[in-house]
Structures are given as structure tokens and as C-alpha cells.
Amino acid sequence: MKKELRKRLLERRNALDAARLSAAAARHLAGFLRERGAREVLLYLPFRGELSPLELPALYPEARYHLPRTAPDGLTVHPFTSPRERHPYGFEQPAANAPRSDPRRLDAVVVPGLAFDRTGYRLGYGGGYYDRFLPTLPEATLRIGLVPAALVLERLPRDPWDARVDWLATEEGLLHATAPDN
């Protein structure tokens, strides 16, 4: 079911103007992070048409930014300025020997996803990296999905191990994810 849904949603995302939507979402997200005093923020390097959070450092320079690396044992966190390498799937990430950051110090994590639902669950690419990473963070860490409004759905299929975000940042603004009614 998720495989067919991914295919349909990728087609929908590919028809969108990701650059325009990214810029608008980043402006909303910068204001949101500033209002909440977030100083340590995990971003991601966009891949396959994902919305890009990479305007945030210019829009909200008061924060210190970090990037994730996919490692065999899960995501690791590294300074944004770390040297980078290309992952076998084609996206960039911090190099294996890049210095690490302590994920417990993060005030906010910006989470990529193909789509999110209104309760904060996401549909990614099936690797489960964020599903394993998000529950390890302190409860106070802001968990924010970055997604086009056209890919915020009422409900996505979910598995027991899926982790949710608390906020959705779109080109229209920030949406507080509602608690799921299981």
C-alpha cells in the first residue's frame, strides 16, 4: 500500500514548483523558530524534489545549524559546515569522519518527507531513519515536518514504529499537528 502511495505522491510532488514553495515555507519556519528561541537546529540536504530548508541560515542567522548523516546504526548529527560526501543513493551528507554534534542539544529538527498527515505522521522513503531518531530526542525538541501544503493529507497509512512530528511547515505557514485518535 505504501509503495503505490509513494509513487502517486512523487508524481504529485514532481508537478510542484519546489523552489517557490521552499522559499515561502522557509520564511514561515524562520519566524517560527525565532519566536520559540531555537538556537540549535537540525536541517537536511534536500533530495528528489523535497522542499529545501537551506534558506534558513540566511533568514535566521542567530541559530547554529546541523545536518544528519545516515549511518548503519541510525542518524548521526554533524555541524552544518562539515565536509560532505555523496551517499550511494545520490544525496549529499556529512562525511564519515565529520565531527559529531550532540543531538540532545537540538532545539528543533526539520524533518523531510514525501507527505505528512494532519496528525504529524510522515511518508518517507522506507528507511525508517527518522522513525528511530525522533523518539531519542528530548521531549522539548521541536519536531517539524517541511512539506508542500498539497502533500498534507488527512491520514496516511502508519505502522506501530512510525514517529510523528508536532508541526508542519508549508508555504502557507505552520500547522500544529493534531493528536492522533489511533
Tab-separated table of N, CA and C in Angstrom:
chain	number	residue	atom	x	y	z
A	1	MET	N	0.822	-1.202	0.000
A	1	MET	CA	0.000	0.000	0.000
A	1	MET	C	0.867	1.267	0.000
A	2	LYS	N	1.895	1.313	0.873
A	2	LYS	CA	2.750	2.496	0.926
A	2	LYS	C	3.536	2.677	-0.370
A	3	LYS	N	3.925	1.553	-1.007
A	3	LYS	CA	4.708	1.648	-2.241
A	3	LYS	C	3.915	2.350	-3.336
A	4	GLU	N	2.670	1.962	-3.542
A	4	GLU	CA	1.831	2.583	-4.557
A	4	GLU	C	1.524	4.041	-4.201
A	5	LEU	N	1.288	4.302	-2.932
A	5	LEU	CA	1.033	5.673	-2.478
A	5	LEU	C	2.255	6.556	-2.722
A	6	ARG	N	3.459	6.039	-2.422
A	6	ARG	CA	4.687	6.803	-2.691
A	6	ARG	C	4.765	7.201	-4.158
A	7	LYS	N	4.472	6.264	-5.026
A	7	LYS	CA	4.541	6.533	-6.466
A	7	LYS	C	3.596	7.663	-6.848
A	8	ARG	N	2.359	7.598	-6.400
A	8	ARG	CA	1.374	8.638	-6.732
A	8	ARG	C	1.777	10.002	-6.157
A	9	LEU	N	2.275	9.998	-4.916
A	9	LEU	CA	2.639	11.264	-4.283
A	9	LEU	C	3.911	11.855	-4.889
A	10	LEU	N	4.832	11.014	-5.323
A	10	LEU	CA	6.016	11.522	-6.026
A	10	LEU	C	5.607	12.228	-7.314
A	11	GLU	N	4.652	11.668	-8.028
A	11	GLU	CA	4.155	12.319	-9.241
A	11	GLU	C	3.537	13.670	-8.909
A	12	ARG	N	2.762	13.720	-7.831
A	12	ARG	CA	2.145	14.984	-7.416
A	12	ARG	C	3.219	16.003	-7.038
A	13	ARG	N	4.229	15.559	-6.264
A	13	ARG	CA	5.295	16.484	-5.847
A	13	ARG	C	6.101	16.974	-7.034
A	14	ASN	N	6.364	16.109	-7.995
A	14	ASN	CA	7.165	16.497	-9.155
A	14	ASN	C	6.484	17.582	-9.990
A	15	ALA	N	5.185	17.726	-9.877
A	15	ALA	CA	4.450	18.747	-10.620
A	15	ALA	C	4.477	20.112	-9.922
A	16	LEU	N	5.021	20.179	-8.716
A	16	LEU	CA	5.035	21.423	-7.938
A	16	LEU	C	6.303	22.228	-8.202
A	17	ASP	N	6.245	23.522	-7.918
A	17	ASP	CA	7.400	24.408	-8.026
A	17	ASP	C	8.121	24.403	-6.678
A	18	ALA	N	9.037	23.457	-6.493
A	18	ALA	CA	9.698	23.254	-5.203
A	18	ALA	C	10.475	24.488	-4.753
A	19	ALA	N	11.112	25.201	-5.669
A	19	ALA	CA	11.905	26.373	-5.274
A	19	ALA	C	11.010	27.458	-4.680
A	20	ARG	N	9.895	27.733	-5.326
A	20	ARG	CA	8.980	28.768	-4.828
A	20	ARG	C	8.379	28.356	-3.485
A	21	LEU	N	7.936	27.108	-3.400
A	21	LEU	CA	7.333	26.623	-2.163
A	21	LEU	C	8.349	26.582	-1.030
A	22	SER	N	9.581	26.208	-1.340
A	22	SER	CA	10.643	26.154	-0.329
A	22	SER	C	10.909	27.531	0.255
A	23	ALA	N	10.996	28.529	-0.610
A	23	ALA	CA	11.280	29.887	-0.145
A	23	ALA	C	10.180	30.388	0.787
A	24	ALA	N	8.935	30.168	0.406
A	24	ALA	CA	7.819	30.621	1.245
A	24	ALA	C	7.784	29.860	2.569
A	25	ALA	N	7.964	28.549	2.531
A	25	ALA	CA	7.948	27.754	3.763
A	25	ALA	C	9.108	28.144	4.670
A	26	ALA	N	10.274	28.413	4.098
A	26	ALA	CA	11.438	28.795	4.900
A	26	ALA	C	11.197	30.118	5.623
A	27	ARG	N	10.531	31.069	4.975
A	27	ARG	CA	10.228	32.348	5.644
A	27	ARG	C	9.325	32.113	6.857
A	28	HIS	N	8.301	31.294	6.694
A	28	HIS	CA	7.412	30.990	7.822
A	28	HIS	C	8.179	30.253	8.925
A	29	LEU	N	8.992	29.305	8.528
A	29	LEU	CA	9.725	28.497	9.501
A	29	LEU	C	10.747	29.335	10.259
A	30	ALA	N	11.406	30.271	9.588
A	30	ALA	CA	12.376	31.136	10.267
A	30	ALA	C	11.690	31.943	11.370
A	31	GLY	N	10.530	32.504	11.075
A	31	GLY	CA	9.803	33.259	12.091
A	31	GLY	C	9.372	32.388	13.257
A	32	PHE	N	8.927	31.183	12.947
A	32	PHE	CA	8.507	30.230	13.975
A	32	PHE	C	9.678	29.870	14.894
A	33	LEU	N	10.822	29.568	14.313
A	33	LEU	CA	11.998	29.208	15.117
A	33	LEU	C	12.474	30.399	15.959
A	34	ARG	N	12.440	31.587	15.387
A	34	ARG	CA	12.842	32.793	16.115
A	34	ARG	C	11.918	33.025	17.306
A	35	GLU	N	10.607	32.918	17.084
A	35	GLU	CA	9.629	33.121	18.169
A	35	GLU	C	9.850	32.153	19.324
A	36	ARG	N	10.298	30.966	19.018
A	36	ARG	CA	10.498	29.938	20.052
A	36	ARG	C	11.921	29.892	20.581
A	37	GLY	N	12.778	30.759	20.087
A	37	GLY	CA	14.143	30.841	20.590
A	37	GLY	C	15.004	29.628	20.272
A	38	ALA	N	14.709	28.934	19.190
A	38	ALA	CA	15.508	27.758	18.813
A	38	ALA	C	16.905	28.203	18.398
A	39	ARG	N	17.914	27.647	19.019
A	39	ARG	CA	19.302	28.028	18.735
A	39	ARG	C	20.120	26.917	18.089
A	40	GLU	N	19.696	25.677	18.251
A	40	GLU	CA	20.387	24.514	17.657
A	40	GLU	C	19.357	23.783	16.802
A	41	VAL	N	19.567	23.797	15.479
A	41	VAL	CA	18.552	23.318	14.558
A	41	VAL	C	19.143	22.306	13.577
A	42	LEU	N	18.503	21.152	13.489
A	42	LEU	CA	18.898	20.137	12.518
A	42	LEU	C	18.109	20.353	11.234
A	43	LEU	N	18.826	20.551	10.132
A	43	LEU	CA	18.213	20.683	8.819
A	43	LEU	C	18.439	19.379	8.059
A	44	TYR	N	18.279	19.392	6.780
A	44	TYR	CA	18.624	18.258	5.918
A	44	TYR	C	18.985	18.826	4.557
A	45	LEU	N	19.702	18.070	3.778
A	45	LEU	CA	20.012	18.447	2.410
A	45	LEU	C	18.939	17.825	1.515
A	46	PRO	N	18.173	18.649	0.787
A	46	PRO	CA	17.029	18.132	0.036
A	46	PRO	C	17.444	17.146	-1.056
A	47	PHE	N	16.529	16.255	-1.348
A	47	PHE	CA	16.771	15.143	-2.261
A	47	PHE	C	15.498	14.869	-3.046
A	48	ARG	N	15.615	14.623	-4.326
A	48	ARG	CA	14.498	14.202	-5.168
A	48	ARG	C	13.276	15.113	-5.083
A	49	GLY	N	13.471	16.422	-5.100
A	49	GLY	CA	12.347	17.344	-5.127
A	49	GLY	C	11.764	17.709	-3.778
A	50	GLU	N	12.412	17.305	-2.678
A	50	GLU	CA	11.934	17.698	-1.347
A	50	GLU	C	12.025	19.205	-1.202
A	51	LEU	N	11.161	19.783	-0.378
A	51	LEU	CA	11.313	21.196	-0.065
A	51	LEU	C	12.649	21.391	0.624
A	52	SER	N	13.273	22.524	0.351
A	52	SER	CA	14.597	22.802	0.890
A	52	SER	C	14.523	23.735	2.097
A	53	PRO	N	15.204	23.362	3.184
A	53	PRO	CA	15.301	24.250	4.334
A	53	PRO	C	16.568	25.109	4.297
A	54	LEU	N	17.290	25.098	3.185
A	54	LEU	CA	18.628	25.677	3.156
A	54	LEU	C	18.663	27.200	3.132
A	55	GLU	N	17.508	27.863	3.035
A	55	GLU	CA	17.478	29.328	3.172
A	55	GLU	C	17.441	29.751	4.643
A	56	LEU	N	17.171	28.810	5.537
A	56	LEU	CA	17.030	29.161	6.956
A	56	LEU	C	18.247	29.851	7.549
A	57	PRO	N	19.478	29.387	7.297
A	57	PRO	CA	20.617	30.088	7.907
A	57	PRO	C	20.699	31.572	7.533
A	58	ALA	N	20.283	31.939	6.330
A	58	ALA	CA	20.284	33.355	5.944
A	58	ALA	C	19.106	34.099	6.561
A	59	LEU	N	17.967	33.428	6.684
A	59	LEU	CA	16.765	34.063	7.226
A	59	LEU	C	16.782	34.152	8.750
A	60	TYR	N	17.463	33.222	9.381
A	60	TYR	CA	17.522	33.161	10.846
A	60	TYR	C	18.958	32.822	11.254
A	61	PRO	N	19.853	33.819	11.116
A	61	PRO	CA	21.276	33.560	11.367
A	61	PRO	C	21.638	33.392	12.844
A	62	GLU	N	20.717	33.658	13.745
A	62	GLU	CA	21.008	33.541	15.176
A	62	GLU	C	21.185	32.089	15.620
A	63	ALA	N	20.711	31.152	14.844
A	63	ALA	CA	20.793	29.732	15.221
A	63	ALA	C	22.079	29.114	14.679
A	64	ARG	N	22.427	27.986	15.281
A	64	ARG	CA	23.527	27.160	14.776
A	64	ARG	C	22.871	25.941	14.140
A	65	TYR	N	23.318	25.600	12.949
A	65	TYR	CA	22.664	24.558	12.165
A	65	TYR	C	23.505	23.288	12.081
A	66	HIS	N	22.794	22.180	11.919
A	66	HIS	CA	23.407	20.855	11.863
A	66	HIS	C	22.764	20.070	10.722
A	67	LEU	N	23.430	18.978	10.335
A	67	LEU	CA	22.914	18.089	9.295
A	67	LEU	C	22.985	16.639	9.763
A	68	PRO	N	22.080	15.791	9.277
A	68	PRO	CA	22.126	14.373	9.627
A	68	PRO	C	22.989	13.582	8.634
A	69	ARG	N	23.483	12.479	9.109
A	69	ARG	CA	24.176	11.502	8.268
A	69	ARG	C	23.517	10.157	8.510
A	70	THR	N	23.225	9.420	7.438
A	70	THR	CA	22.670	8.081	7.607
A	70	THR	C	23.831	7.121	7.829
A	71	ALA	N	23.816	6.483	8.975
A	71	ALA	CA	24.841	5.517	9.349
A	71	ALA	C	24.158	4.173	9.587
A	72	PRO	N	24.902	3.089	9.565
A	72	PRO	CA	24.275	1.774	9.762
A	72	PRO	C	23.439	1.674	11.035
A	73	ASP	N	23.845	2.395	12.079
A	73	ASP	CA	23.104	2.321	13.341
A	73	ASP	C	22.083	3.446	13.496
A	74	GLY	N	21.827	4.222	12.448
A	74	GLY	CA	20.837	5.291	12.507
A	74	GLY	C	21.418	6.630	12.095
A	75	LEU	N	20.665	7.707	12.361
A	75	LEU	CA	21.132	9.053	12.026
A	75	LEU	C	22.143	9.542	13.041
A	76	THR	N	23.177	10.194	12.546
A	76	THR	CA	24.105	10.919	13.411
A	76	THR	C	23.996	12.391	13.031
A	77	VAL	N	24.381	13.271	13.937
A	77	VAL	CA	24.224	14.716	13.759
A	77	VAL	C	25.600	15.360	13.685
A	78	HIS	N	25.754	16.304	12.722
A	78	HIS	CA	27.048	16.927	12.465
A	78	HIS	C	26.863	18.421	12.204
A	79	PRO	N	27.884	19.246	12.497
A	79	PRO	CA	27.768	20.668	12.178
A	79	PRO	C	27.470	20.877	10.689
A	80	PHE	N	26.691	21.887	10.395
A	80	PHE	CA	26.269	22.189	9.023
A	80	PHE	C	27.467	22.380	8.096
A	81	THR	N	28.544	22.935	8.631
A	81	THR	CA	29.713	23.246	7.806
A	81	THR	C	30.664	22.064	7.636
A	82	SER	N	30.278	20.895	8.097
A	82	SER	CA	31.130	19.710	7.979
A	82	SER	C	31.406	19.378	6.517
A	83	PRO	N	32.573	18.744	6.261
A	83	PRO	CA	32.807	18.254	4.892
A	83	PRO	C	31.715	17.249	4.520
A	84	ARG	N	31.409	17.184	3.236
A	84	ARG	CA	30.309	16.334	2.777
A	84	ARG	C	30.791	15.306	1.763
A	85	GLU	N	29.965	14.273	1.630
A	85	GLU	CA	30.213	13.250	0.623
A	85	GLU	C	28.870	12.822	0.044
A	86	ARG	N	28.906	12.135	-1.073
A	86	ARG	CA	27.677	11.676	-1.708
A	86	ARG	C	27.344	10.273	-1.212
A	87	HIS	N	26.108	10.120	-0.750
A	87	HIS	CA	25.591	8.822	-0.314
A	87	HIS	C	25.369	7.952	-1.566
A	88	PRO	N	25.435	6.632	-1.435
A	88	PRO	CA	25.181	5.773	-2.609
A	88	PRO	C	23.834	6.037	-3.289
A	89	TYR	N	22.827	6.544	-2.568
A	89	TYR	CA	21.530	6.856	-3.186
A	89	TYR	C	21.526	8.211	-3.894
A	90	GLY	N	22.631	8.954	-3.812
A	90	GLY	CA	22.771	10.178	-4.581
A	90	GLY	C	22.664	11.478	-3.824
A	91	PHE	N	22.234	11.464	-2.567
A	91	PHE	CA	22.137	12.725	-1.834
A	91	PHE	C	23.455	13.009	-1.105
A	92	GLU	N	23.654	14.280	-0.783
A	92	GLU	CA	24.837	14.671	-0.016
A	92	GLU	C	24.552	14.528	1.469
A	93	GLN	N	25.621	14.271	2.220
A	93	GLN	CA	25.520	14.179	3.673
A	93	GLN	C	26.896	14.461	4.257
A	94	PRO	N	26.975	14.741	5.565
A	94	PRO	CA	28.287	14.922	6.175
A	94	PRO	C	29.159	13.685	5.950
A	95	ALA	N	30.451	13.923	5.786
A	95	ALA	CA	31.400	12.828	5.561
A	95	ALA	C	31.495	11.941	6.799
A	96	ALA	N	31.909	10.733	6.595
A	96	ALA	CA	32.009	9.752	7.683
A	96	ALA	C	32.896	10.243	8.824
A	97	ASN	N	33.935	11.001	8.510
A	97	ASN	CA	34.859	11.475	9.547
A	97	ASN	C	34.513	12.869	10.066
A	98	ALA	N	33.339	13.383	9.713
A	98	ALA	CA	32.932	14.725	10.162
A	98	ALA	C	32.728	14.730	11.676
A	99	PRO	N	33.053	15.845	12.336
A	99	PRO	CA	32.795	15.916	13.780
A	99	PRO	C	31.310	15.759	14.065
A	100	ARG	N	30.998	15.218	15.216
A	100	ARG	CA	29.598	14.995	15.597
A	100	ARG	C	29.099	16.090	16.527
A	101	SER	N	27.791	16.301	16.459
A	101	SER	CA	27.089	17.193	17.386
A	101	SER	C	26.232	16.322	18.292
A	102	ASP	N	25.963	16.816	19.488
A	102	ASP	CA	25.134	16.079	20.433
A	102	ASP	C	23.655	16.316	20.106
A	103	PRO	N	22.925	15.291	19.656
A	103	PRO	CA	21.517	15.502	19.291
A	103	PRO	C	20.646	15.934	20.469
A	104	ARG	N	21.084	15.666	21.697
A	104	ARG	CA	20.287	16.076	22.860
A	104	ARG	C	20.282	17.587	23.040
A	105	ARG	N	21.170	18.291	22.345
A	105	ARG	CA	21.224	19.755	22.436
A	105	ARG	C	20.354	20.446	21.393
A	106	LEU	N	19.752	19.679	20.501
A	106	LEU	CA	18.931	20.276	19.449
A	106	LEU	C	17.649	20.865	20.026
A	107	ASP	N	17.342	22.082	19.592
A	107	ASP	CA	16.077	22.721	19.956
A	107	ASP	C	14.988	22.386	18.943
A	108	ALA	N	15.393	22.119	17.700
A	108	ALA	CA	14.431	21.834	16.635
A	108	ALA	C	15.051	20.897	15.609
A	109	VAL	N	14.204	20.052	15.057
A	109	VAL	CA	14.598	19.142	13.983
A	109	VAL	C	13.624	19.360	12.833
A	110	VAL	N	14.156	19.720	11.670
A	110	VAL	CA	13.344	19.886	10.472
A	110	VAL	C	13.415	18.554	9.727
A	111	VAL	N	12.255	17.948	9.536
A	111	VAL	CA	12.166	16.580	9.031
A	111	VAL	C	11.659	16.582	7.592
A	112	PRO	N	12.381	15.911	6.688
A	112	PRO	CA	11.875	15.788	5.322
A	112	PRO	C	10.820	14.690	5.242
A	113	GLY	N	10.053	14.741	4.204
A	113	GLY	CA	9.084	13.675	3.971
A	113	GLY	C	8.432	13.876	2.627
A	114	LEU	N	7.999	12.809	2.048
A	114	LEU	CA	7.266	12.902	0.795
A	114	LEU	C	5.895	13.533	1.063
A	115	ALA	N	5.274	13.116	2.160
A	115	ALA	CA	3.979	13.662	2.561
A	115	ALA	C	3.847	13.497	4.066
A	116	PHE	N	2.968	14.284	4.654
A	116	PHE	CA	2.632	14.189	6.076
A	116	PHE	C	1.123	14.190	6.186
A	117	ASP	N	0.643	13.640	7.284
A	117	ASP	CA	-0.793	13.790	7.515
A	117	ASP	C	-1.009	14.810	8.629
A	118	ARG	N	-2.256	15.181	8.842
A	118	ARG	CA	-2.573	16.248	9.798
A	118	ARG	C	-2.261	15.887	11.243
A	119	THR	N	-2.000	14.609	11.505
A	119	THR	CA	-1.616	14.205	12.855
A	119	THR	C	-0.097	14.153	13.021
A	120	GLY	N	0.656	14.490	11.957
A	120	GLY	CA	2.108	14.569	12.055
A	120	GLY	C	2.861	13.331	11.613
A	121	TYR	N	2.153	12.320	11.138
A	121	TYR	CA	2.854	11.143	10.611
A	121	TYR	C	3.320	11.435	9.195
A	122	ARG	N	4.431	10.800	8.824
A	122	ARG	CA	5.036	11.081	7.524
A	122	ARG	C	5.156	9.829	6.688
A	123	LEU	N	5.247	10.069	5.409
A	123	LEU	CA	5.594	9.023	4.469
A	123	LEU	C	6.946	9.412	3.898
A	124	GLY	N	7.954	8.616	4.209
A	124	GLY	CA	9.291	8.862	3.693
A	124	GLY	C	9.599	7.869	2.599
A	125	TYR	N	10.860	7.452	2.555
A	125	TYR	CA	11.289	6.530	1.504
A	125	TYR	C	11.458	5.107	2.012
A	126	GLY	N	11.075	4.854	3.259
A	126	GLY	CA	11.050	3.492	3.752
A	126	GLY	C	12.255	3.057	4.561
A	127	GLY	N	13.222	3.939	4.796
A	127	GLY	CA	14.412	3.554	5.547
A	127	GLY	C	14.230	3.581	7.060
A	128	GLY	N	13.269	4.355	7.549
A	128	GLY	CA	12.989	4.412	8.978
A	128	GLY	C	13.985	5.193	9.815
A	129	TYR	N	14.886	5.931	9.187
A	129	TYR	CA	15.909	6.655	9.955
A	129	TYR	C	15.300	7.658	10.927
A	130	TYR	N	14.376	8.486	10.447
A	130	TYR	CA	13.761	9.475	11.337
A	130	TYR	C	12.837	8.813	12.350
A	131	ASP	N	12.209	7.703	11.980
A	131	ASP	CA	11.340	6.992	12.924
A	131	ASP	C	12.144	6.459	14.117
A	132	ARG	N	13.380	6.118	13.900
A	132	ARG	CA	14.234	5.668	15.005
A	132	ARG	C	14.873	6.847	15.746
A	133	PHE	N	15.150	7.933	15.012
A	133	PHE	CA	15.860	9.080	15.596
A	133	PHE	C	14.964	9.962	16.463
A	134	LEU	N	13.789	10.310	15.977
A	134	LEU	CA	12.933	11.274	16.687
A	134	LEU	C	12.608	10.868	18.124
A	135	PRO	N	12.306	9.603	18.404
A	135	PRO	CA	11.994	9.235	19.793
A	135	PRO	C	13.184	9.337	20.758
A	136	THR	N	14.395	9.457	20.238
A	136	THR	CA	15.570	9.558	21.114
A	136	THR	C	15.819	10.987	21.589
A	137	LEU	N	15.108	11.948	21.028
A	137	LEU	CA	15.328	13.355	21.361
A	137	LEU	C	14.574	13.744	22.625
A	138	PRO	N	15.069	14.772	23.309
A	138	PRO	CA	14.321	15.270	24.474
A	138	PRO	C	12.912	15.695	24.063
A	139	GLU	N	11.976	15.561	24.966
A	139	GLU	CA	10.579	15.877	24.684
A	139	GLU	C	10.399	17.320	24.213
A	140	ALA	N	11.218	18.245	24.717
A	140	ALA	CA	11.073	19.660	24.377
A	140	ALA	C	11.555	19.998	22.967
A	141	THR	N	12.256	19.098	22.314
A	141	THR	CA	12.757	19.368	20.969
A	141	THR	C	11.585	19.508	20.001
A	142	LEU	N	11.561	20.614	19.273
A	142	LEU	CA	10.528	20.829	18.261
A	142	LEU	C	10.768	19.878	17.096
A	143	ARG	N	9.754	19.162	16.688
A	143	ARG	CA	9.821	18.239	15.558
A	143	ARG	C	8.919	18.811	14.468
A	144	ILE	N	9.531	19.233	13.354
A	144	ILE	CA	8.807	19.994	12.340
A	144	ILE	C	8.970	19.337	10.975
A	145	GLY	N	7.865	18.924	10.380
A	145	GLY	CA	7.891	18.400	9.023
A	145	GLY	C	7.837	19.542	8.027
A	146	LEU	N	8.677	19.489	7.002
A	146	LEU	CA	8.694	20.508	5.950
A	146	LEU	C	8.099	19.872	4.693
A	147	VAL	N	6.967	20.427	4.234
A	147	VAL	CA	6.201	19.755	3.182
A	147	VAL	C	5.320	20.757	2.438
A	148	PRO	N	5.101	20.564	1.142
A	148	PRO	CA	4.139	21.418	0.451
A	148	PRO	C	2.725	21.186	1.006
A	149	ALA	N	1.931	22.223	1.061
A	149	ALA	CA	0.555	22.088	1.553
A	149	ALA	C	-0.220	21.049	0.740
A	150	ALA	N	0.100	20.908	-0.539
A	150	ALA	CA	-0.584	19.930	-1.387
A	150	ALA	C	-0.292	18.494	-0.975
A	151	LEU	N	0.710	18.296	-0.123
A	151	LEU	CA	1.074	16.949	0.323
A	151	LEU	C	0.831	16.757	1.818
A	152	VAL	N	-0.042	17.596	2.372
A	152	VAL	CA	-0.547	17.378	3.733
A	152	VAL	C	-1.890	16.684	3.560
A	153	LEU	N	-1.943	15.426	3.961
A	153	LEU	CA	-3.129	14.603	3.755
A	153	LEU	C	-3.893	14.421	5.061
A	154	GLU	N	-5.124	14.004	4.954
A	154	GLU	CA	-5.922	13.761	6.166
A	154	GLU	C	-5.319	12.633	7.001
A	155	ARG	N	-4.980	11.533	6.356
A	155	ARG	CA	-4.420	10.396	7.097
A	155	ARG	C	-3.558	9.555	6.161
A	156	LEU	N	-2.400	9.183	6.654
A	156	LEU	CA	-1.504	8.285	5.932
A	156	LEU	C	-1.538	6.917	6.593
A	157	PRO	N	-1.238	5.868	5.837
A	157	PRO	CA	-1.091	4.567	6.488
A	157	PRO	C	0.098	4.634	7.437
A	158	ARG	N	0.005	3.950	8.549
A	158	ARG	CA	1.114	4.006	9.510
A	158	ARG	C	1.347	2.652	10.132
A	159	ASP	N	2.576	2.496	10.561
A	159	ASP	CA	2.997	1.287	11.257
A	159	ASP	C	3.256	1.634	12.718
A	160	PRO	N	3.281	0.650	13.601
A	160	PRO	CA	3.466	0.933	15.030
A	160	PRO	C	4.767	1.676	15.346
A	161	TRP	N	5.787	1.533	14.528
A	161	TRP	CA	7.083	2.158	14.807
A	161	TRP	C	7.209	3.555	14.204
A	162	ASP	N	6.222	4.020	13.462
A	162	ASP	CA	6.299	5.343	12.842
A	162	ASP	C	6.273	6.431	13.914
A	163	ALA	N	7.179	7.390	13.771
A	163	ALA	CA	7.253	8.529	14.697
A	163	ALA	C	6.596	9.732	14.030
A	164	ARG	N	5.989	10.569	14.829
A	164	ARG	CA	5.296	11.734	14.278
A	164	ARG	C	6.019	13.033	14.647
A	165	VAL	N	5.710	14.076	13.884
A	165	VAL	CA	6.196	15.417	14.185
A	165	VAL	C	5.052	16.188	14.840
A	166	ASP	N	5.397	17.301	15.475
A	166	ASP	CA	4.392	18.120	16.161
A	166	ASP	C	3.891	19.283	15.318
A	167	TRP	N	4.695	19.670	14.323
A	167	TRP	CA	4.372	20.822	13.498
A	167	TRP	C	4.624	20.498	12.035
A	168	LEU	N	3.882	21.142	11.152
A	168	LEU	CA	4.100	21.042	9.718
A	168	LEU	C	4.346	22.448	9.192
A	169	ALA	N	5.480	22.630	8.510
A	169	ALA	CA	5.804	23.909	7.886
A	169	ALA	C	5.524	23.778	6.397
A	170	THR	N	4.634	24.629	5.897
A	170	THR	CA	4.294	24.641	4.477
A	170	THR	C	4.460	26.061	3.955
A	171	GLU	N	4.240	26.230	2.675
A	171	GLU	CA	4.307	27.562	2.082
A	171	GLU	C	3.192	28.466	2.602
A	172	GLU	N	2.176	27.882	3.237
A	172	GLU	CA	1.070	28.655	3.785
A	172	GLU	C	1.266	29.039	5.243
A	173	GLY	N	2.255	28.471	5.898
A	173	GLY	CA	2.508	28.754	7.309
A	173	GLY	C	2.745	27.484	8.082
A	174	LEU	N	2.673	27.594	9.419
A	174	LEU	CA	2.888	26.465	10.317
A	174	LEU	C	1.537	25.913	10.763
A	175	LEU	N	1.455	24.604	10.780
A	175	LEU	CA	0.243	23.917	11.192
A	175	LEU	C	0.594	23.004	12.355
A	176	HIS	N	-0.112	23.172	13.463
A	176	HIS	CA	0.119	22.276	14.603
A	176	HIS	C	-0.541	20.939	14.307
A	177	ALA	N	0.245	19.874	14.366
A	177	ALA	CA	-0.294	18.547	14.094
A	177	ALA	C	-1.211	18.149	15.248
A	178	THR	N	-2.364	17.644	14.901
A	178	THR	CA	-3.325	17.236	15.933
A	178	THR	C	-2.963	15.861	16.461
A	179	ALA	N	-3.298	15.628	17.698
A	179	ALA	CA	-3.011	14.314	18.294
A	179	ALA	C	-3.825	13.256	17.564
A	180	PRO	N	-3.202	12.133	17.227
A	180	PRO	CA	-3.943	11.085	16.519
A	180	PRO	C	-4.988	10.448	17.426
A	181	ASP	N	-6.061	10.010	16.803
A	181	ASP	CA	-7.105	9.331	17.573
A	181	ASP	C	-7.002	7.815	17.403
A	182	ASN	N	-5.827	7.389	16.974
A	182	ASN	CA	-5.484	5.968	16.782
A	182	ASN	C	-6.591	5.321	16.066
